[in-house]
XYZ file of N, CA, C and O in Angstrom:
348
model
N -128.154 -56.703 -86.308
C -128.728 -55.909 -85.238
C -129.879 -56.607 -84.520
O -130.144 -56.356 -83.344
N -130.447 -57.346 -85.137
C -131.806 -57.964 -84.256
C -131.146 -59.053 -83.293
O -131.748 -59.594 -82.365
N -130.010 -59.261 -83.599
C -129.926 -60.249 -82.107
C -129.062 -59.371 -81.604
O -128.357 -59.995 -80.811
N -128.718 -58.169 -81.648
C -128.353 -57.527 -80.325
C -129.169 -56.717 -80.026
O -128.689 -55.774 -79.397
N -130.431 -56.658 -80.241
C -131.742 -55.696 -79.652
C -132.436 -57.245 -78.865
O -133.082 -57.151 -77.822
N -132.268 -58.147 -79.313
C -133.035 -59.520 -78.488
C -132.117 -59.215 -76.913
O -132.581 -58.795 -75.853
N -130.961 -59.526 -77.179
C -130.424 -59.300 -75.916
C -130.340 -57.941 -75.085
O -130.006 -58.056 -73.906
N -130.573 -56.825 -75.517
C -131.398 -55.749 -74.581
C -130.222 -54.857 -74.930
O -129.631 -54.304 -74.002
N -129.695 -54.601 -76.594
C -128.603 -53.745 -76.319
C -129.245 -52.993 -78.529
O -129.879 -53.452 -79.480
N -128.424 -51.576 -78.145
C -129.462 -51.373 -79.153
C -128.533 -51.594 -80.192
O -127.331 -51.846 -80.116
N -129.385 -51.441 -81.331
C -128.553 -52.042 -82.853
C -127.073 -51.356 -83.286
O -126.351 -51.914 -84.112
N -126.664 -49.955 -82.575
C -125.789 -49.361 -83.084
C -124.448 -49.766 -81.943
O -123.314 -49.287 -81.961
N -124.889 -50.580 -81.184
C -124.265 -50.641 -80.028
C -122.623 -51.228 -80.190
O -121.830 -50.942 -79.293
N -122.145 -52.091 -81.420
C -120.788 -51.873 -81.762
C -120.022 -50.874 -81.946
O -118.797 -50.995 -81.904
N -120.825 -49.366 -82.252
C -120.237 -48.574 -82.642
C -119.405 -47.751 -81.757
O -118.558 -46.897 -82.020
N -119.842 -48.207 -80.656
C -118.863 -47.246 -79.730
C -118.066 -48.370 -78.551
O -118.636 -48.912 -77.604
N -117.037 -48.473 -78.823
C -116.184 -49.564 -78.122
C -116.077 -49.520 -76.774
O -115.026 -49.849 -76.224
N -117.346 -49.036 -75.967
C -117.060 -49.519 -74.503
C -118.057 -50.253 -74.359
O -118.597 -50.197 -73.254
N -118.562 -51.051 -75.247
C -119.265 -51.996 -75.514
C -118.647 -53.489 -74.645
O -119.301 -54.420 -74.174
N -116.936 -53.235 -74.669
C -115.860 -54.298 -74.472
C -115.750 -54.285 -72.398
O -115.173 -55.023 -71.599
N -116.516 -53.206 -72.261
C -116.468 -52.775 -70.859
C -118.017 -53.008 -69.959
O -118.155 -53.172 -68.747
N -119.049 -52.954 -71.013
C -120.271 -52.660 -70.257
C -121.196 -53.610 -70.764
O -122.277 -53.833 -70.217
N -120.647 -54.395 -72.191
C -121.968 -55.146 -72.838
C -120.843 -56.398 -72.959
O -121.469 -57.375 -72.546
N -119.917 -56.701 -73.208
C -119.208 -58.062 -73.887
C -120.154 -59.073 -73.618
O -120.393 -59.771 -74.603
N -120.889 -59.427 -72.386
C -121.527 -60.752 -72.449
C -123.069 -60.612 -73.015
O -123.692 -61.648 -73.250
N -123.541 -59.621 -73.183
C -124.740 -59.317 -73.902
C -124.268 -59.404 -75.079
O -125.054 -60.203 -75.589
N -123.385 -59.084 -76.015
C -123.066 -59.203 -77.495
C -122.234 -60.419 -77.621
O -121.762 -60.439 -78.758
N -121.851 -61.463 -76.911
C -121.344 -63.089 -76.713
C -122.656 -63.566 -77.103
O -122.863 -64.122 -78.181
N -123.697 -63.311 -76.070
C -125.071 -63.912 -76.270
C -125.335 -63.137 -77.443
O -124.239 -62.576 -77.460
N -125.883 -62.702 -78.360
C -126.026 -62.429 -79.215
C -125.402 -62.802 -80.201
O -126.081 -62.843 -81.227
N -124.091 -63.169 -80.317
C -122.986 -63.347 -81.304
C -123.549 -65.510 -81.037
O -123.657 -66.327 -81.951
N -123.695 -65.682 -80.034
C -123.696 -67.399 -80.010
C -125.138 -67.277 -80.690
O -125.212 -68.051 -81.644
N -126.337 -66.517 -80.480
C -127.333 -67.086 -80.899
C -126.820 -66.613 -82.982
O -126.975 -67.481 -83.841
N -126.504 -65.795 -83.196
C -126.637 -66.006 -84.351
C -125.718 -67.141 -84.857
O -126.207 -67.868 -85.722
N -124.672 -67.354 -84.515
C -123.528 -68.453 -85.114
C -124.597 -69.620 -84.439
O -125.269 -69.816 -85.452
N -125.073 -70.334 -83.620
C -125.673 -71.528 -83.737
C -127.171 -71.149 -84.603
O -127.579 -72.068 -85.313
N -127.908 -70.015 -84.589
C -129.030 -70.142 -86.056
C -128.204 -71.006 -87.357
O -128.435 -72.026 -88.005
N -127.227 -70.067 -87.324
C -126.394 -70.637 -88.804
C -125.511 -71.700 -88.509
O -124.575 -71.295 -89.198
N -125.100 -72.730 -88.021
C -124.990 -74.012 -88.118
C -123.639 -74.038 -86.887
O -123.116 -75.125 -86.643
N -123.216 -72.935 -86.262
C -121.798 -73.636 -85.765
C -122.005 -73.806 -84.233
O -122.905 -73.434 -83.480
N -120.759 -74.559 -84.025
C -120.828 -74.667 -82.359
C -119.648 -74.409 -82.232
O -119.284 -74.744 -81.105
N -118.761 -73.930 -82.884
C -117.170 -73.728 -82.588
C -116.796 -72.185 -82.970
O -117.218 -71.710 -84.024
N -115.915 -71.346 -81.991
C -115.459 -70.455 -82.720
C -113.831 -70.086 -82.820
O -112.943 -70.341 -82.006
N -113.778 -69.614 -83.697
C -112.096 -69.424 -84.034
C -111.981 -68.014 -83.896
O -112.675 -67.048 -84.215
N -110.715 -68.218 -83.231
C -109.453 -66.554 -83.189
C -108.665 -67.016 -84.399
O -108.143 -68.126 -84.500
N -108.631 -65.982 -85.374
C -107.710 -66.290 -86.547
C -106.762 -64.944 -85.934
O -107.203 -64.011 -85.262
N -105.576 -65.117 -86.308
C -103.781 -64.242 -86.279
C -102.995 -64.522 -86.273
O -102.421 -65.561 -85.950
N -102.654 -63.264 -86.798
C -101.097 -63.373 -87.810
C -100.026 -63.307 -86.255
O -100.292 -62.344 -85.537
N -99.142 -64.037 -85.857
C -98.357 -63.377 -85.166
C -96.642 -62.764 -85.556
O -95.927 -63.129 -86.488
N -96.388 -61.893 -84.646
C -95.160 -60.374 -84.562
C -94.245 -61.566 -84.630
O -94.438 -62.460 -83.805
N -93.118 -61.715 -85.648
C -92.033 -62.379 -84.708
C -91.475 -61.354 -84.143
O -91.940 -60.236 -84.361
N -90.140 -61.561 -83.134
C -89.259 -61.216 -82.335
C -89.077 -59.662 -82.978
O -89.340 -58.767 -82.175
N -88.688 -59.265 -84.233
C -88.445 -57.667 -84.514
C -89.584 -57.067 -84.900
O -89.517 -56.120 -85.683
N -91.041 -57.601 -84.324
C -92.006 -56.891 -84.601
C -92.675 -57.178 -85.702
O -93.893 -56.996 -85.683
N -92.141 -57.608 -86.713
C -92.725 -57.780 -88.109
C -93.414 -59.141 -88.371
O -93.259 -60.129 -87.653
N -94.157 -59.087 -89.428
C -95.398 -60.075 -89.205
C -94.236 -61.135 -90.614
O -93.603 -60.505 -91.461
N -94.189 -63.003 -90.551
C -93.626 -62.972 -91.817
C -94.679 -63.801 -92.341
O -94.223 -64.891 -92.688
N -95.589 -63.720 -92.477
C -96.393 -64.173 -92.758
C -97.260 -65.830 -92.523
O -97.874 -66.570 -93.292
N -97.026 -65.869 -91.537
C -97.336 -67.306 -90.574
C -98.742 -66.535 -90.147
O -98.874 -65.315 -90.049
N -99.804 -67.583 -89.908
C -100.508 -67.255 -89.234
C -100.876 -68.420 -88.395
O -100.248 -69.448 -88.649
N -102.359 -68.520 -86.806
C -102.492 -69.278 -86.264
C -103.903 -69.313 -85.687
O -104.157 -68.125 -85.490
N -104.605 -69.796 -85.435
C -106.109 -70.156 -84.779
C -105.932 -71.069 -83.902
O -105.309 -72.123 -84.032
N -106.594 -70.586 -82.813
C -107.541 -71.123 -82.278
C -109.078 -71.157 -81.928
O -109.901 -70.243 -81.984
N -109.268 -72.819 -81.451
C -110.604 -72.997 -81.834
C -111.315 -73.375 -80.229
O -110.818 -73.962 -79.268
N -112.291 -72.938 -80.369
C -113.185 -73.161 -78.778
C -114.625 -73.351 -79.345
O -115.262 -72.744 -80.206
N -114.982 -74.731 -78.309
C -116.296 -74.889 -78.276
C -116.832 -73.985 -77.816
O -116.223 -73.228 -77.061
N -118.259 -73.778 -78.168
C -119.253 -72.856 -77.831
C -120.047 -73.272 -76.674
O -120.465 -72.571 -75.753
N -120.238 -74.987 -76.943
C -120.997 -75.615 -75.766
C -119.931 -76.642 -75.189
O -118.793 -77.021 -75.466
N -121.374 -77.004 -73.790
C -120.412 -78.354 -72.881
C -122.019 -78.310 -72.429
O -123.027 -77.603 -72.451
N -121.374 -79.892 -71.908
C -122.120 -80.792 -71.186
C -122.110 -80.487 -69.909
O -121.069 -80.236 -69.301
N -123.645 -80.478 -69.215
C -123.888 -80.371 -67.591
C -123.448 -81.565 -66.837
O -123.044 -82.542 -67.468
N -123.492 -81.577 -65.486
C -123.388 -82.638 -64.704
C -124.299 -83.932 -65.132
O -124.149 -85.130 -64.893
N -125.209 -83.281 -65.792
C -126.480 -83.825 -66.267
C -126.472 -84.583 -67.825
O -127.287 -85.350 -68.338
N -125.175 -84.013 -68.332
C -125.153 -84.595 -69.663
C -126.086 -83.753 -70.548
O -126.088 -84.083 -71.733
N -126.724 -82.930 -70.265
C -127.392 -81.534 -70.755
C -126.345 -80.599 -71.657
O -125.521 -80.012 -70.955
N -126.226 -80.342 -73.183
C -125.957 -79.226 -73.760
C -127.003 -77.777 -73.032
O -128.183 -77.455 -72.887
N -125.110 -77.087 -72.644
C -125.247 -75.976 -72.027
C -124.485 -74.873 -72.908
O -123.442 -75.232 -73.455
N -124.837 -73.834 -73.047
C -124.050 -72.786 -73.464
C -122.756 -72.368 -73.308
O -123.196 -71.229 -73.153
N -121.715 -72.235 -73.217
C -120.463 -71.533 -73.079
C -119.691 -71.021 -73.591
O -118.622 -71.565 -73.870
N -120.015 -69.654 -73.917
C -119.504 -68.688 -74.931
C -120.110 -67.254 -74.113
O -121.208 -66.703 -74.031
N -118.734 -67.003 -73.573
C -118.841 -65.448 -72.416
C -118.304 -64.023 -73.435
O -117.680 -64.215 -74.479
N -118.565 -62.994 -73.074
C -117.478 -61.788 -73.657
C -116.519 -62.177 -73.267
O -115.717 -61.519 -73.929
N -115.717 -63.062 -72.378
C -114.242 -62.856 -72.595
C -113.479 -63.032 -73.375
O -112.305 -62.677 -73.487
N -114.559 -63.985 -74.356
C -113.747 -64.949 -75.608
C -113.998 -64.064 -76.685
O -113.478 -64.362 -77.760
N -114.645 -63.099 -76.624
C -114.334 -62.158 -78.151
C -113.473 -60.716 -77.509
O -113.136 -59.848 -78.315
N -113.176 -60.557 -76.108
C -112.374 -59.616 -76.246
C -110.879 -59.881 -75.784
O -109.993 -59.042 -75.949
N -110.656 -61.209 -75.147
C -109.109 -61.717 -75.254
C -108.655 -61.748 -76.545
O -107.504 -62.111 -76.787
């Protein structure tokens, strides 16, 4: 909860899912500052995917996205939006 009260959203603020509508990039920023406190710069989508009749057979798949990039400047810049935790 304290890094989603840093970014101006209050601590219970997952609890009600139009969070995905009105906050996603306030809880991105929040979600990047705590994952780079604790050491990462990468984040993963982990899932299982449906084959063809719906059913899962137990395969799963990730993908992985940097968090940062480089400016014109060669500057580490941030890049980690809400779109990437609600795609």
């Amino acid at each position: 909860a304290p890094y989603l009260v840093k970014h101006g959203l209050k601590p219970d603020a997952l609890k009600d899912g139009s969070w995905v509508k009105t906050s996603a990039d306030a809880v991105a920023d929040a979600v990047f500052d705590w994952a780079v406190d604790n050491g990462a710069s990468v984040s993963c989508h982990w899932f299982q995917p449906q084959g063809a009749s719906g059913v899962r057979h137990g395969q799963t798949g990730q993908v992985h996205d940097m968090m940062l990039k480089f400016d014109k400047d060669m500057k580490i810049k941030k890049d980690f939006k809400g779109k990437v935790l609600i795609n």
